[in-house]
Structure formats: C-alpha cells, structure tokens
Amino acid sequence: MKEDLVNILASIVGEENVKSDIIDRYCYSMDASIYKSIPDVVVFPQTTDQVVEIMKLANTNEIPVTPRGAATGLCGGAVPIEGGIVVDLTQMNKILEIDLDNFCVRVEPGVIQLQLNQELKKQGFFFPPTPGSKKMCTIGGMISTNAGGMTAVKYGVTRNFVLGLKVVLASGEVLSLGGKTLKRSLGLDLTQLFIGSEGTLGIITEALLRIIPLPEETAVIVAPFEDINEAAKAVNSVLNHTIPTAIEIMDRGIIKAVNAYVPELNLPEVDALLYFEIGGTPEEVKKQTELIVETCKKHKSNNVQWTSDPSEKQMLWQGREAAGGAIMNLDKRLVRVYEAEDVCVPISKVPEMVKRFQEISKKYGVPVGLYGHAGDGNIHSGVLIDVRNPEEWQKLKKLTGEVYETAMSLGGNISAEHGIGVLRAGWMDRILGEGLHYVKKIKKVFDPKGILNPGKLGI
Ligand SMILES: Cc1cc2nc3c(=O)[nH]c(=O)nc-3n(C[C@H](O)[C@H](O)[C@H](O)COP(=O)(O)OP(=O)(O)OC[C@H]3O[C@@H](n4cnc5c(N)ncnc54)[C@H](O)[C@@H]3O)c2cc1C
C-alpha cells in the first residue's frame, strides 16, 4: 500500500494505532481457521468517527477492508484474503450503558462476551449466547457470525438478543438501526440483515443487546447411553416436557480422546454421553432434575449423575469442556483441521447424522470425534489429517462434501453457528440456489465497489 495512504490512516487513528511492518502484519494474517493472508496495514480505531474516515479513504481508493474482532472465527472470516486494511475493533471495548429498566445494554463491538457477563452478573443479569470461545470472542464478531453455543437450545442465538446496531457502511455513511423496544413491526428489518453478514455489508461500531435475569440455581445431569438412538429418544422425551439450558452430546470417539487427555475423568466409553444443564428457582430445578434423570433411566441409561453443587457441577462439566482440546489425542501424529465442523440437522436426525458421519470417517480413514449441541441438532466434529500429505487434503475435501450432502439430505445445513467465511464460500451456490443472486444484489446496494471483506460468503 502506498505510504501516503498509511500516513493518512495514521492521521485518522493516531500513529500508535497503525501497524504496517511485516511482523505485525503477519500476526493479523490469520484467525482460528486454516487460512492465512497478510494485510497491507492494520488499524485500531477508537471511535465510530474514525471508522467513518477509514471507510471513506478505503472506498475512494478501492482498498479492501476486513473487520476483525478477536479472530477466533473458524472459517477465515477475519482473514484479509485480498490484503488491504484490517480494521481491528478490539480497542472499542467499552460497555456504554447498562439499562436495567429496559433490560438492555449498549456496548462497543470489541467488548468480550465474558467481560460483559462478568459486569452483568454484578446486577443479577446475563447475556445468554455463550460460544465456547467466550473468554476471547467479541460482541462484534458474535453478531457478525450470529454465534450460538450451548445455551441456544433454551435462549436462542445471538440474533435473538440484538435490539439495535450502529453500522458504518462502505461509503462511510452511518446507519443507526433498531432501539430499546422489545417489539417492532416496521417492515423489512435492517438490524437483522447485518447479523451474520460477516463484515461484508458494514462495520458494527455499537450494539444494543437484550439481557435477562440470571437463574437462581442451576444443575447439571450427565447420562451415558450404550445406544445413541436411546439417547436421542431421551432428548426428545425431555424436550416434550421442558427446555433445558443446554443438551450436549459426545460420541464414543470423542469420549476416548477425552479419557486419553484427562485420564482421571475416566468417562464411560459408550455410544453417547449426554450433558444437560437446567436453571430456575430451586423448586423448578429440583423438578426438572427429577424429570430428566427419570427420562434417561427409562431410556436405558445406567449411572446417571447429577448435582446442583457449584464445585461438583464444574467437575461434571469437565468432560464436555475438554472435548475441543482433547481431539488431538485420537492420533497425536495428526493435526486437527476445522472442516465439516459445524453441520446442523433437525434434532430427530442427530443419531443418523452421527452414525453416517462415523461411517464416512471410516470410509476415508480420517479419524473423527463428534460432539455438540444435541438440543438443537448442531454437531461439531474434530477431524484429523497429516497436513504434510496433499492426498490427505484431497480425502478431507471428499469427506467434507459427503458430510455436507448428508446433512442437507437429512433436512439440515452446513453451518449452524460458525459461519461461511472463506471455508464454505464455494458452497453458497448449492445452499442458497436462486437466493444467492438476491444476496449478491443486497451486497451491491451496501457496498457497490465490493471493498468490504471480499472473498467471503460467496458474494
Ligand atoms: C475454541 C473455540 C470455540 C468456539 N466455540 C464456538 C461456539 O460454541 N459457538 C459459536 O458460535 N462459535 C464458536 N467459535 C467460533 C468463534 O469464536 C465465533 O464465531 C465468534 O463469534 C467470533 O468472534 P470474534 O470476535 O473472534 O470474531 P472474528 O473471528 O474476529 O470475526 C468473525 C467475523 O466477524 C466479522 N467481524 C468481526 N467484528 C466485526 C464488526 N465489529 N463489524 C463487522 N464485522 C465484524 C469478521 O470480519 C469475520 O467475518 C469458537 C471458536 C473457538 C476458537
């Protein structure tokens, strides 16, 4: 990038908030996915006005701009595939307002999920969407990917908690969308359009989020099943009576990996292990616990464990929490690659999806551990390959294709919460069909020169 443009950027955000040497730029070339591409410059705006000036400069000079939160994304969304400017929003990290009279908070995009919930906890409230990356991921990143997590079964995903947004468009124009009312019937909803748009339509510089009171008490129930079909029946039966905060599942492969990673957990190596979390008043928790324990037993689960004691709860959750980190233990010579890692199927199809994924893994000789959110049909996978071997990448590509086609044939989709980014951009035609044509038209309306996060979402 021309030096005079870097100088103009420095005059907008301050010299200390621009990084243009190669080592710094390399650090901003990646997220948690397999992709890497070095930007020409990285800027750290502090205000919406600065983002406006950055966008005006970029638009006039047709420079690609990639918004970036904490870069925990798993599909290359924050990777500057075409170079240009990375706009890192992590320094816009203030909680601007906590409005308990209207059950909402106004935050800057760089606020971290856990930071927000630690503040809200002091007031007895919380912001429910909880990705596994909650200690790192930003609200801006969560909104832009419509992040989910374990609590989605009861509360929904990020989309369900966004009341309003401030967005800077490619031209530098600022849109203030939504407001503090809980309901609105005002025609097309632009706030919702920006949620999940992965930085391709505008840069979010402020968000108004709905919050709710913390449950008085919570409990955890863990139930092993020799047959995954019985586990699925138990989930269905529970959901017929109550909606737990979380219903998580681990398959045999991932249980083995967790046992190798944390041997003292000594999890039962069964077809499926279910984790339930429930919350409410102590009476409600007691009643729900009884219902879930009885239901699991009825579906042939022996050795069901449950507790509402805080330190015991932590112990019980350890197995599920270790799942992501444990995957490498399936075969330590191989490397985990984030591919086919986020399919979603109607919840009744979870056992079939798990079984078919296991078969596909066997067919290609690619080890896999499966875990995820049984309560909403979202199955995560950890697939392992020898990344030095090009043939392994070919196998992985075929495996991914079969997994996606299987999910779609079961009435599901290829990403529940991680998003599209670069990783799945090539699938958008297949997923949206005719719809992609209209999505491309929407992109043109907001970003006619195509400078915002090019190469993402298949647009
Ligand atoms: C260990 C681990 C566990 C995870 N668990 C979950 C999980 O349970 N559920 C889940 O949903 N995801 C999960 N993720 C994925 C990831 O954490 C989420 O997608 C998260 O929302 C990304 O936030 P981020 O701040 O890191 O965004 P980034 O990765 O920096 O960016 C993600 C996308 O948002 C865009 N973007 C970021 N900020 C803005 C902004 N202010 N304006 C416009 N666009 C913006 C970027 O351009 C990019 O396209 C996990 C990731 C890891 C590494």
Coordinates of C-alpha atoms and ligand atoms in Angstrom, one line a residue:
M1 CA 0.0 0.0 0.0
K2 CA 1.3 3.5 -0.8
E3 CA 3.0 5.2 2.1
D4 CA 0.8 8.3 1.8
L5 CA -2.3 6.2 2.5
V6 CA -0.7 4.7 5.6
N7 CA 0.1 8.2 6.7
I8 CA -3.5 9.3 6.2
L9 CA -4.6 6.3 8.3
A10 CA -2.2 7.4 11.0
S11 CA -3.6 10.9 10.9
I12 CA -7.1 9.4 11.4
V13 CA -6.4 7.0 14.3
G14 CA -3.1 8.2 15.6
E15 CA 0.3 6.8 14.7
E16 CA 0.3 4.4 17.7
N17 CA -2.8 2.8 16.3
V18 CA -1.4 1.8 12.9
K19 CA 0.7 -1.3 12.3
S20 CA 2.5 -1.6 8.9
D21 CA 5.7 -3.5 9.5
I22 CA 5.7 -7.1 8.2
I23 CA 6.0 -8.8 11.6
D24 CA 2.9 -7.0 12.9
R25 CA 1.0 -7.6 9.7
Y26 CA 1.8 -11.3 9.8
C27 CA 0.2 -11.5 13.2
Y28 CA -3.0 -10.2 11.7
S29 CA -3.0 -12.6 8.7
M30 CA -5.0 -15.4 10.3
D31 CA -7.9 -16.4 12.5
A32 CA -8.5 -19.8 14.1
S33 CA -9.1 -21.4 10.7
I34 CA -6.7 -22.9 8.1
Y35 CA -6.4 -19.6 6.2
K36 CA -3.7 -17.0 6.1
S37 CA -3.2 -13.8 4.1
I38 CA -1.1 -10.8 5.1
P39 CA -2.8 -7.4 5.1
D40 CA -1.1 -4.2 3.9
V41 CA -1.9 -2.4 7.1
V42 CA -3.7 -2.9 10.4
V43 CA -5.6 -0.1 12.1
F44 CA -7.1 0.1 15.6
P45 CA -9.9 2.7 15.6
Q46 CA -11.2 4.1 18.9
T47 CA -14.4 5.7 17.7
T48 CA -17.2 5.4 15.1
D49 CA -16.0 8.7 13.6
Q50 CA -12.6 7.2 13.0
V51 CA -14.2 4.1 11.3
V52 CA -16.1 6.5 9.1
E53 CA -12.9 8.2 8.0
I54 CA -11.2 4.9 7.4
M55 CA -14.1 3.7 5.2
K56 CA -14.2 6.9 3.2
L57 CA -10.5 6.6 2.5
A58 CA -10.8 2.9 1.5
N59 CA -13.8 3.5 -0.6
T60 CA -12.3 6.3 -2.6
N61 CA -9.2 4.3 -3.2
E62 CA -11.0 1.0 -3.6
I63 CA -8.9 -0.7 -0.9
P64 CA -10.3 -4.0 0.6
V65 CA -11.2 -3.7 4.3
T66 CA -11.5 -6.7 6.6
P67 CA -13.2 -6.1 10.0
R68 CA -11.7 -8.1 12.8
G69 CA -12.7 -8.9 16.4
A70 CA -10.7 -11.4 18.4
A71 CA -10.1 -13.6 15.3
T72 CA -11.5 -16.8 17.0
G73 CA -13.5 -17.4 13.9
L74 CA -13.2 -20.9 12.4
C75 CA -13.8 -20.2 8.8
G76 CA -11.5 -17.4 7.7
G77 CA -14.0 -14.6 8.1
A78 CA -11.4 -12.2 9.6
V79 CA -8.6 -13.2 7.2
P80 CA -7.8 -10.4 4.7
I81 CA -7.8 -12.7 1.6
E82 CA -7.3 -9.8 -0.8
G83 CA -4.9 -7.8 1.5
G84 CA -5.7 -4.2 2.2
I85 CA -6.7 -2.8 5.6
V86 CA -7.6 -4.9 8.6
V87 CA -9.8 -2.9 10.9
D88 CA -9.3 -4.3 14.4
L89 CA -12.2 -3.4 16.6
T90 CA -10.8 -4.7 19.9
Q91 CA -9.9 -1.3 21.3
M92 CA -13.5 -0.2 21.0
N93 CA -14.3 -2.2 24.1
K94 CA -16.5 -0.1 26.4
I95 CA -19.8 -1.1 28.0
L96 CA -21.5 2.2 27.3
E97 CA -24.8 1.7 29.2
I98 CA -26.5 -0.9 31.4
D99 CA -30.2 -0.1 31.4
L100 CA -31.9 -2.4 33.8
D101 CA -35.2 -0.6 33.5
N102 CA -35.4 -1.7 29.9
F103 CA -33.4 -4.9 30.2
C104 CA -30.7 -4.0 27.7
V105 CA -27.0 -2.9 27.4
R106 CA -25.3 -0.7 24.9
V107 CA -21.8 -1.9 24.0
E108 CA -18.9 -1.2 21.7
P109 CA -18.1 -4.1 19.3
G110 CA -14.8 -5.1 21.0
V111 CA -16.4 -6.0 24.3
I112 CA -15.6 -9.6 25.1
Q113 CA -18.5 -11.9 25.9
L114 CA -17.1 -13.0 29.3
Q115 CA -16.2 -9.4 30.2
L116 CA -19.8 -8.3 29.5
N117 CA -21.3 -11.2 31.6
Q118 CA -18.9 -10.5 34.5
E119 CA -20.3 -6.9 34.6
L120 CA -23.9 -8.0 34.2
K121 CA -23.5 -10.7 36.9
K122 CA -23.0 -7.9 39.5
Q123 CA -26.5 -6.8 38.7
G124 CA -28.0 -10.3 38.6
F125 CA -28.3 -10.3 34.8
F126 CA -26.7 -12.0 31.8
F127 CA -26.4 -12.0 28.0
P128 CA -27.2 -15.7 27.2
P129 CA -25.4 -16.5 23.9
T130 CA -22.3 -18.4 25.0
P131 CA -19.8 -19.7 22.5
G132 CA -17.1 -22.0 23.6
S133 CA -14.7 -19.0 22.9
K134 CA -16.5 -16.7 25.4
K135 CA -13.2 -15.8 27.1
M136 CA -11.9 -14.3 23.9
C137 CA -14.6 -13.6 21.3
T138 CA -16.0 -10.1 20.8
I139 CA -19.6 -9.0 20.6
G140 CA -18.9 -7.6 17.1
G141 CA -17.7 -11.0 16.0
M142 CA -20.6 -12.8 17.6
I143 CA -23.1 -10.5 15.9
S144 CA -21.3 -10.8 12.6
T145 CA -21.4 -14.6 12.7
N146 CA -24.7 -15.0 14.6
A147 CA -22.8 -17.0 17.1
G148 CA -24.6 -19.7 19.1
G149 CA -23.2 -22.1 21.8
M150 CA -24.5 -24.4 24.4
T151 CA -27.4 -22.3 25.7
A152 CA -29.0 -21.9 22.2
V153 CA -31.5 -24.7 22.9
K154 CA -33.3 -22.6 25.6
Y155 CA -32.5 -19.0 24.8
G156 CA -31.7 -18.9 21.1
V157 CA -28.6 -17.5 19.3
T158 CA -27.1 -14.0 19.1
R159 CA -29.7 -12.8 16.6
N160 CA -32.4 -13.2 19.3
F161 CA -30.6 -10.8 21.6
V162 CA -29.8 -7.9 19.3
L163 CA -32.1 -4.9 19.6
G164 CA -30.2 -2.4 17.6
L165 CA -26.9 -1.6 15.8
K166 CA -24.7 1.3 14.7
V167 CA -23.1 0.3 11.4
V168 CA -20.6 2.2 9.2
L169 CA -21.2 1.3 5.6
A170 CA -18.5 1.0 2.8
S171 CA -19.2 4.7 1.8
G172 CA -18.6 5.9 5.4
E173 CA -22.3 6.6 5.9
V174 CA -23.5 5.6 9.4
L175 CA -26.8 3.7 10.0
S176 CA -28.4 3.7 13.4
L177 CA -30.8 0.7 13.5
G178 CA -33.3 -0.6 16.0
G179 CA -33.9 0.7 19.5
K180 CA -34.8 -0.3 23.0
T181 CA -38.3 -1.5 22.3
L182 CA -38.7 -5.3 22.6
K183 CA -41.2 -5.4 19.7
R184 CA -41.3 -3.7 16.3
S185 CA -43.4 -4.2 13.2
L186 CA -41.8 -1.8 10.8
G187 CA -41.4 -3.7 7.6
L188 CA -38.1 -5.0 6.5
D189 CA -35.7 -5.3 9.4
L190 CA -32.2 -4.0 8.6
T191 CA -30.8 -4.8 12.0
Q192 CA -31.4 -8.5 11.3
L193 CA -29.9 -8.2 7.9
F194 CA -26.5 -7.2 9.3
I195 CA -26.5 -10.1 11.8
G196 CA -24.5 -12.9 10.4
S197 CA -23.3 -10.8 7.5
E198 CA -19.6 -11.5 8.4
G199 CA -18.4 -7.9 7.9
T200 CA -19.4 -7.9 4.2
L201 CA -22.1 -5.2 4.5
G202 CA -20.7 -2.8 7.1
I203 CA -18.7 -2.4 10.3
I204 CA -20.6 -2.6 13.5
T205 CA -19.4 0.1 15.9
E206 CA -22.1 -0.2 18.6
A207 CA -24.7 -2.8 19.6
L208 CA -27.8 -2.7 21.8
L209 CA -28.4 -6.1 23.4
R210 CA -31.2 -7.7 25.3
I211 CA -30.3 -9.1 28.7
I212 CA -32.2 -11.3 31.1
P213 CA -32.0 -12.2 34.9
L214 CA -29.7 -15.0 36.0
P215 CA -31.4 -18.1 37.1
E216 CA -31.4 -18.5 40.9
E217 CA -30.0 -22.1 40.7
T218 CA -28.6 -24.4 38.1
A219 CA -27.9 -28.1 37.9
V220 CA -26.0 -30.5 35.7
I221 CA -27.0 -34.0 34.7
V222 CA -24.7 -36.5 32.9
A223 CA -26.1 -39.7 31.4
P224 CA -24.3 -42.4 29.5
F225 CA -26.1 -44.4 26.7
E226 CA -25.0 -47.7 25.2
D227 CA -27.2 -46.9 22.2
I228 CA -27.2 -43.4 20.6
N229 CA -30.8 -44.0 19.4
E230 CA -31.9 -44.3 23.0
A231 CA -30.0 -41.0 23.8
A232 CA -31.9 -39.3 21.0
K233 CA -35.2 -40.7 22.3
A234 CA -34.3 -39.3 25.8
V235 CA -33.6 -35.9 24.4
N236 CA -36.9 -35.9 22.5
S237 CA -38.8 -37.0 25.5
V238 CA -37.2 -34.3 27.8
L239 CA -38.0 -31.6 25.2
N240 CA -41.6 -32.7 25.2
H241 CA -41.8 -31.6 28.8
T242 CA -39.2 -28.9 29.4
I243 CA -36.5 -26.9 27.8
P244 CA -33.1 -27.3 29.5
T245 CA -30.5 -24.5 29.1
A246 CA -28.2 -27.0 27.4
I247 CA -28.3 -30.5 26.0
E248 CA -24.8 -31.6 24.9
I249 CA -23.7 -34.9 23.3
M250 CA -20.3 -36.7 22.9
D251 CA -19.8 -39.8 20.7
R252 CA -17.5 -42.7 21.5
G253 CA -14.6 -41.3 19.6
I254 CA -14.5 -38.0 21.5
I255 CA -15.1 -39.8 24.9
K256 CA -12.0 -41.9 24.2
A257 CA -10.0 -38.8 23.3
V258 CA -11.1 -37.0 26.5
N259 CA -10.1 -40.0 28.6
A260 CA -6.7 -40.0 26.9
Y261 CA -6.3 -36.3 27.5
V262 CA -7.6 -36.2 31.1
P263 CA -7.4 -39.8 32.4
E264 CA -8.7 -39.0 35.9
L265 CA -12.1 -38.2 34.4
N266 CA -12.5 -41.8 33.4
L267 CA -15.6 -41.2 31.4
P268 CA -17.7 -44.3 30.4
E269 CA -16.8 -45.3 26.8
V270 CA -20.3 -45.6 25.5
D271 CA -22.1 -44.8 22.2
A272 CA -23.3 -41.4 23.5
L273 CA -22.9 -39.3 26.6
L274 CA -25.5 -36.6 27.2
Y275 CA -25.0 -33.5 29.3
F276 CA -28.0 -31.5 30.5
E277 CA -27.9 -28.1 32.2
I278 CA -31.0 -26.6 33.8
G279 CA -31.7 -23.4 35.6
G280 CA -34.5 -21.7 37.5
T281 CA -35.8 -21.4 41.1
P282 CA -34.6 -24.2 43.4
E283 CA -38.1 -25.8 43.1
E284 CA -38.0 -25.7 39.3
V285 CA -34.5 -27.1 39.2
K286 CA -35.4 -30.0 41.5
K287 CA -38.5 -30.8 39.4
Q288 CA -36.6 -30.7 36.1
T289 CA -33.7 -32.7 37.5
E290 CA -36.1 -35.5 38.6
L291 CA -37.8 -35.4 35.2
I292 CA -34.6 -35.6 33.2
V293 CA -33.0 -38.3 35.4
E294 CA -36.1 -40.5 35.2
T295 CA -36.4 -40.0 31.5
C296 CA -32.7 -41.0 30.9
K297 CA -33.2 -44.1 33.1
K298 CA -36.3 -45.0 31.2
H299 CA -34.2 -44.9 28.0
K300 CA -31.7 -47.4 29.5
S301 CA -29.1 -45.0 30.8
N302 CA -27.4 -46.5 33.9
N303 CA -25.2 -44.5 36.2
V304 CA -26.9 -41.1 35.6
Q305 CA -25.1 -38.4 37.7
W306 CA -26.5 -35.1 38.7
T307 CA -25.7 -32.2 41.0
S308 CA -26.5 -28.6 41.8
D309 CA -23.5 -28.1 44.0
P310 CA -21.2 -25.4 42.2
S311 CA -17.9 -27.3 42.6
E312 CA -19.4 -30.7 41.7
K313 CA -21.1 -29.1 38.6
Q314 CA -17.7 -27.9 37.5
M315 CA -16.3 -31.4 37.8
L316 CA -19.2 -32.9 35.9
W317 CA -18.8 -30.4 33.0
Q318 CA -15.1 -31.1 32.7
G319 CA -15.5 -33.9 30.2
R320 CA -17.6 -31.9 27.8
E321 CA -15.3 -28.8 28.3
A322 CA -12.3 -30.9 27.4
A323 CA -13.7 -32.1 24.1
G324 CA -12.2 -29.5 21.8
G325 CA -8.8 -29.7 23.3
A326 CA -8.8 -33.5 23.5
I327 CA -9.3 -34.2 19.8
M328 CA -5.6 -34.4 19.0
N329 CA -5.5 -37.4 21.3
L330 CA -7.3 -39.5 18.7
D331 CA -4.0 -39.7 16.9
K332 CA -1.1 -37.5 18.1
R333 CA 0.7 -37.7 14.8
L334 CA -2.1 -35.9 13.0
V335 CA -3.4 -32.3 13.2
R336 CA -7.0 -31.1 13.7
V337 CA -8.4 -29.2 10.7
Y338 CA -11.6 -27.2 11.0
E339 CA -13.6 -28.6 8.1
A340 CA -17.1 -30.2 8.2
E341 CA -17.1 -29.0 11.8
D342 CA -20.5 -27.3 12.2
V343 CA -23.3 -29.1 10.5
C344 CA -26.9 -28.8 11.8
V345 CA -29.8 -31.3 11.3
P346 CA -33.3 -31.4 12.6
I347 CA -32.9 -32.7 16.2
S348 CA -34.6 -36.1 15.4
K349 CA -31.9 -36.7 12.8
V350 CA -28.9 -36.3 15.2
P351 CA -28.3 -40.1 15.7
E352 CA -28.5 -40.7 12.0
M353 CA -26.1 -37.8 11.2
V354 CA -23.7 -39.1 13.9
K355 CA -23.7 -42.6 12.6
R356 CA -23.3 -41.5 8.9
F357 CA -20.5 -39.1 9.8
Q358 CA -18.7 -42.0 11.6
E359 CA -19.2 -44.2 8.5
I360 CA -17.8 -41.5 6.2
S361 CA -14.8 -41.1 8.5
K362 CA -14.2 -44.8 8.4
K363 CA -14.5 -44.9 4.6
Y364 CA -11.8 -42.3 4.1
G365 CA -9.7 -43.4 7.0
V366 CA -9.9 -40.0 8.6
P367 CA -10.2 -40.1 12.4
V368 CA -13.1 -38.1 13.8
G369 CA -14.6 -37.2 17.2
L370 CA -18.1 -35.9 17.3
Y371 CA -19.7 -33.7 20.0
G372 CA -22.1 -30.8 20.0
H373 CA -25.5 -29.4 20.9
A374 CA -28.0 -32.3 20.8
G375 CA -30.7 -30.0 21.9
D376 CA -30.6 -28.0 18.6
G377 CA -29.2 -30.6 16.2
N378 CA -25.7 -28.9 15.8
I379 CA -22.9 -31.4 15.6
H380 CA -19.3 -30.4 15.8
S381 CA -16.5 -32.6 14.6
G382 CA -12.8 -32.8 15.1
V383 CA -11.2 -34.4 12.0
L384 CA -7.5 -35.2 12.0
I385 CA -5.2 -35.5 9.0
D386 CA -1.5 -35.5 8.2
V387 CA -1.3 -31.9 6.9
R388 CA 2.1 -32.6 5.2
N389 CA 0.4 -35.0 2.8
P390 CA -1.6 -33.5 -0.2
E391 CA -3.5 -36.7 -0.6
E392 CA -4.9 -36.3 2.9
W393 CA -6.3 -32.9 2.0
Q394 CA -8.0 -34.5 -1.0
K395 CA -9.5 -37.1 1.2
L396 CA -10.7 -34.4 3.6
K397 CA -12.3 -32.5 0.8
K398 CA -14.3 -35.6 -0.3
L399 CA -15.2 -36.3 3.3
T400 CA -16.4 -32.8 3.8
G401 CA -18.5 -32.9 0.6
E402 CA -20.2 -36.2 1.7
V403 CA -20.8 -34.8 5.2
Y404 CA -22.4 -31.7 3.8
E405 CA -24.6 -33.6 1.3
T406 CA -25.6 -36.0 4.1
A407 CA -26.6 -33.1 6.4
M408 CA -28.6 -31.5 3.6
S409 CA -30.3 -34.8 2.6
L410 CA -31.5 -35.0 6.3
G411 CA -33.0 -31.6 6.0
G412 CA -30.1 -29.8 7.7
N413 CA -27.4 -27.3 6.7
I414 CA -23.6 -26.9 6.5
S415 CA -23.1 -24.3 9.4
A416 CA -25.2 -23.7 12.5
E417 CA -23.1 -21.1 14.1
H418 CA -19.5 -20.8 12.8
G419 CA -20.5 -19.2 9.5
I420 CA -19.3 -19.3 6.0
G421 CA -16.1 -17.1 5.6
V422 CA -13.8 -18.5 3.0
L423 CA -14.1 -22.1 4.2
R424 CA -17.6 -22.6 2.9
A425 CA -17.9 -19.8 0.4
G426 CA -17.8 -22.3 -2.5
W427 CA -20.9 -24.0 -1.1
M428 CA -23.2 -20.9 -1.2
D429 CA -24.5 -21.6 -4.6
R430 CA -25.5 -25.1 -3.6
I431 CA -27.0 -23.9 -0.3
L432 CA -28.9 -20.8 -1.5
G433 CA -29.6 -21.7 -5.1
E434 CA -31.5 -18.8 -6.7
G435 CA -31.3 -16.9 -3.4
L436 CA -27.6 -16.3 -3.9
H437 CA -28.5 -14.0 -6.8
Y438 CA -30.5 -11.8 -4.4
V439 CA -27.9 -11.9 -1.7
K440 CA -25.3 -10.6 -4.3
K441 CA -27.7 -7.8 -5.2
I442 CA -28.1 -6.8 -1.5
K443 CA -24.3 -6.8 -1.2
K444 CA -24.1 -4.4 -4.2
V445 CA -26.6 -2.0 -2.6
F446 CA -24.5 -1.6 0.6
D447 CA -21.0 -2.0 -0.9
P448 CA -21.1 -1.2 -4.7
K449 CA -17.3 -1.4 -5.1
G450 CA -17.0 -4.7 -3.2
I451 CA -14.4 -3.5 -0.7
L452 CA -15.9 -4.9 2.5
N453 CA -14.4 -8.3 3.4
P454 CA -14.1 -9.6 -0.2
G455 CA -13.9 -13.3 -0.8
K456 CA -16.3 -14.2 1.9
L457 CA -19.9 -15.6 1.9
G458 CA -19.6 -16.5 -1.8
I459 CA -20.6 -12.9 -2.7
Ligands
LIG1 C1 -12.2 -22.7 20.9 C2 -13.3 -22.1 20.1 C3 -14.6 -22.4 20.5 C4 -15.7 -21.8 19.7 N1 -16.9 -22.1 20.1 C5 -18.0 -21.5 19.4 C6 -19.3 -21.8 19.8 O1 -19.6 -22.6 20.8 N2 -20.3 -21.2 19.1 C7 -20.0 -20.4 18.1 O2 -21.0 -19.8 17.5 N3 -18.8 -20.1 17.7 C8 -17.7 -20.7 18.3 N4 -16.5 -20.4 17.9 C9 -16.2 -19.5 16.8 C10 -16.0 -18.1 17.1 O3 -15.5 -17.9 18.4 C11 -17.2 -17.2 16.9 O4 -17.5 -17.2 15.5 C12 -17.1 -15.8 17.4 O5 -18.4 -15.2 17.3 C13 -16.1 -14.9 16.6 O6 -15.9 -13.7 17.3 P1 -14.5 -12.9 17.1 O7 -14.6 -11.7 17.9 O8 -13.3 -13.8 17.3 O9 -14.7 -12.6 15.6 P2 -13.6 -12.7 14.4 O10 -13.1 -14.1 14.2 O11 -12.6 -11.6 14.5 O12 -14.5 -12.3 13.1 C14 -15.6 -13.1 12.7 C15 -16.3 -12.5 11.6 O13 -17.0 -11.3 12.0 C16 -16.5 -10.1 11.3 N5 -16.5 -9.0 12.3 C17 -15.8 -9.0 13.5 N6 -16.1 -7.9 14.1 C18 -16.9 -7.2 13.3 C19 -17.5 -5.9 13.4 N7 -17.4 -5.1 14.5 N8 -18.3 -5.4 12.4 C20 -18.4 -6.2 11.3 N9 -17.9 -7.4 11.1 C21 -17.1 -7.9 12.1 C22 -15.2 -10.5 10.7 O14 -14.9 -9.8 9.5 C23 -15.4 -12.0 10.4 O15 -16.1 -12.2 9.2 C24 -15.4 -21.0 18.6 C25 -14.1 -20.7 18.3 C26 -13.0 -21.2 19.0 C27 -11.6 -20.9 18.6

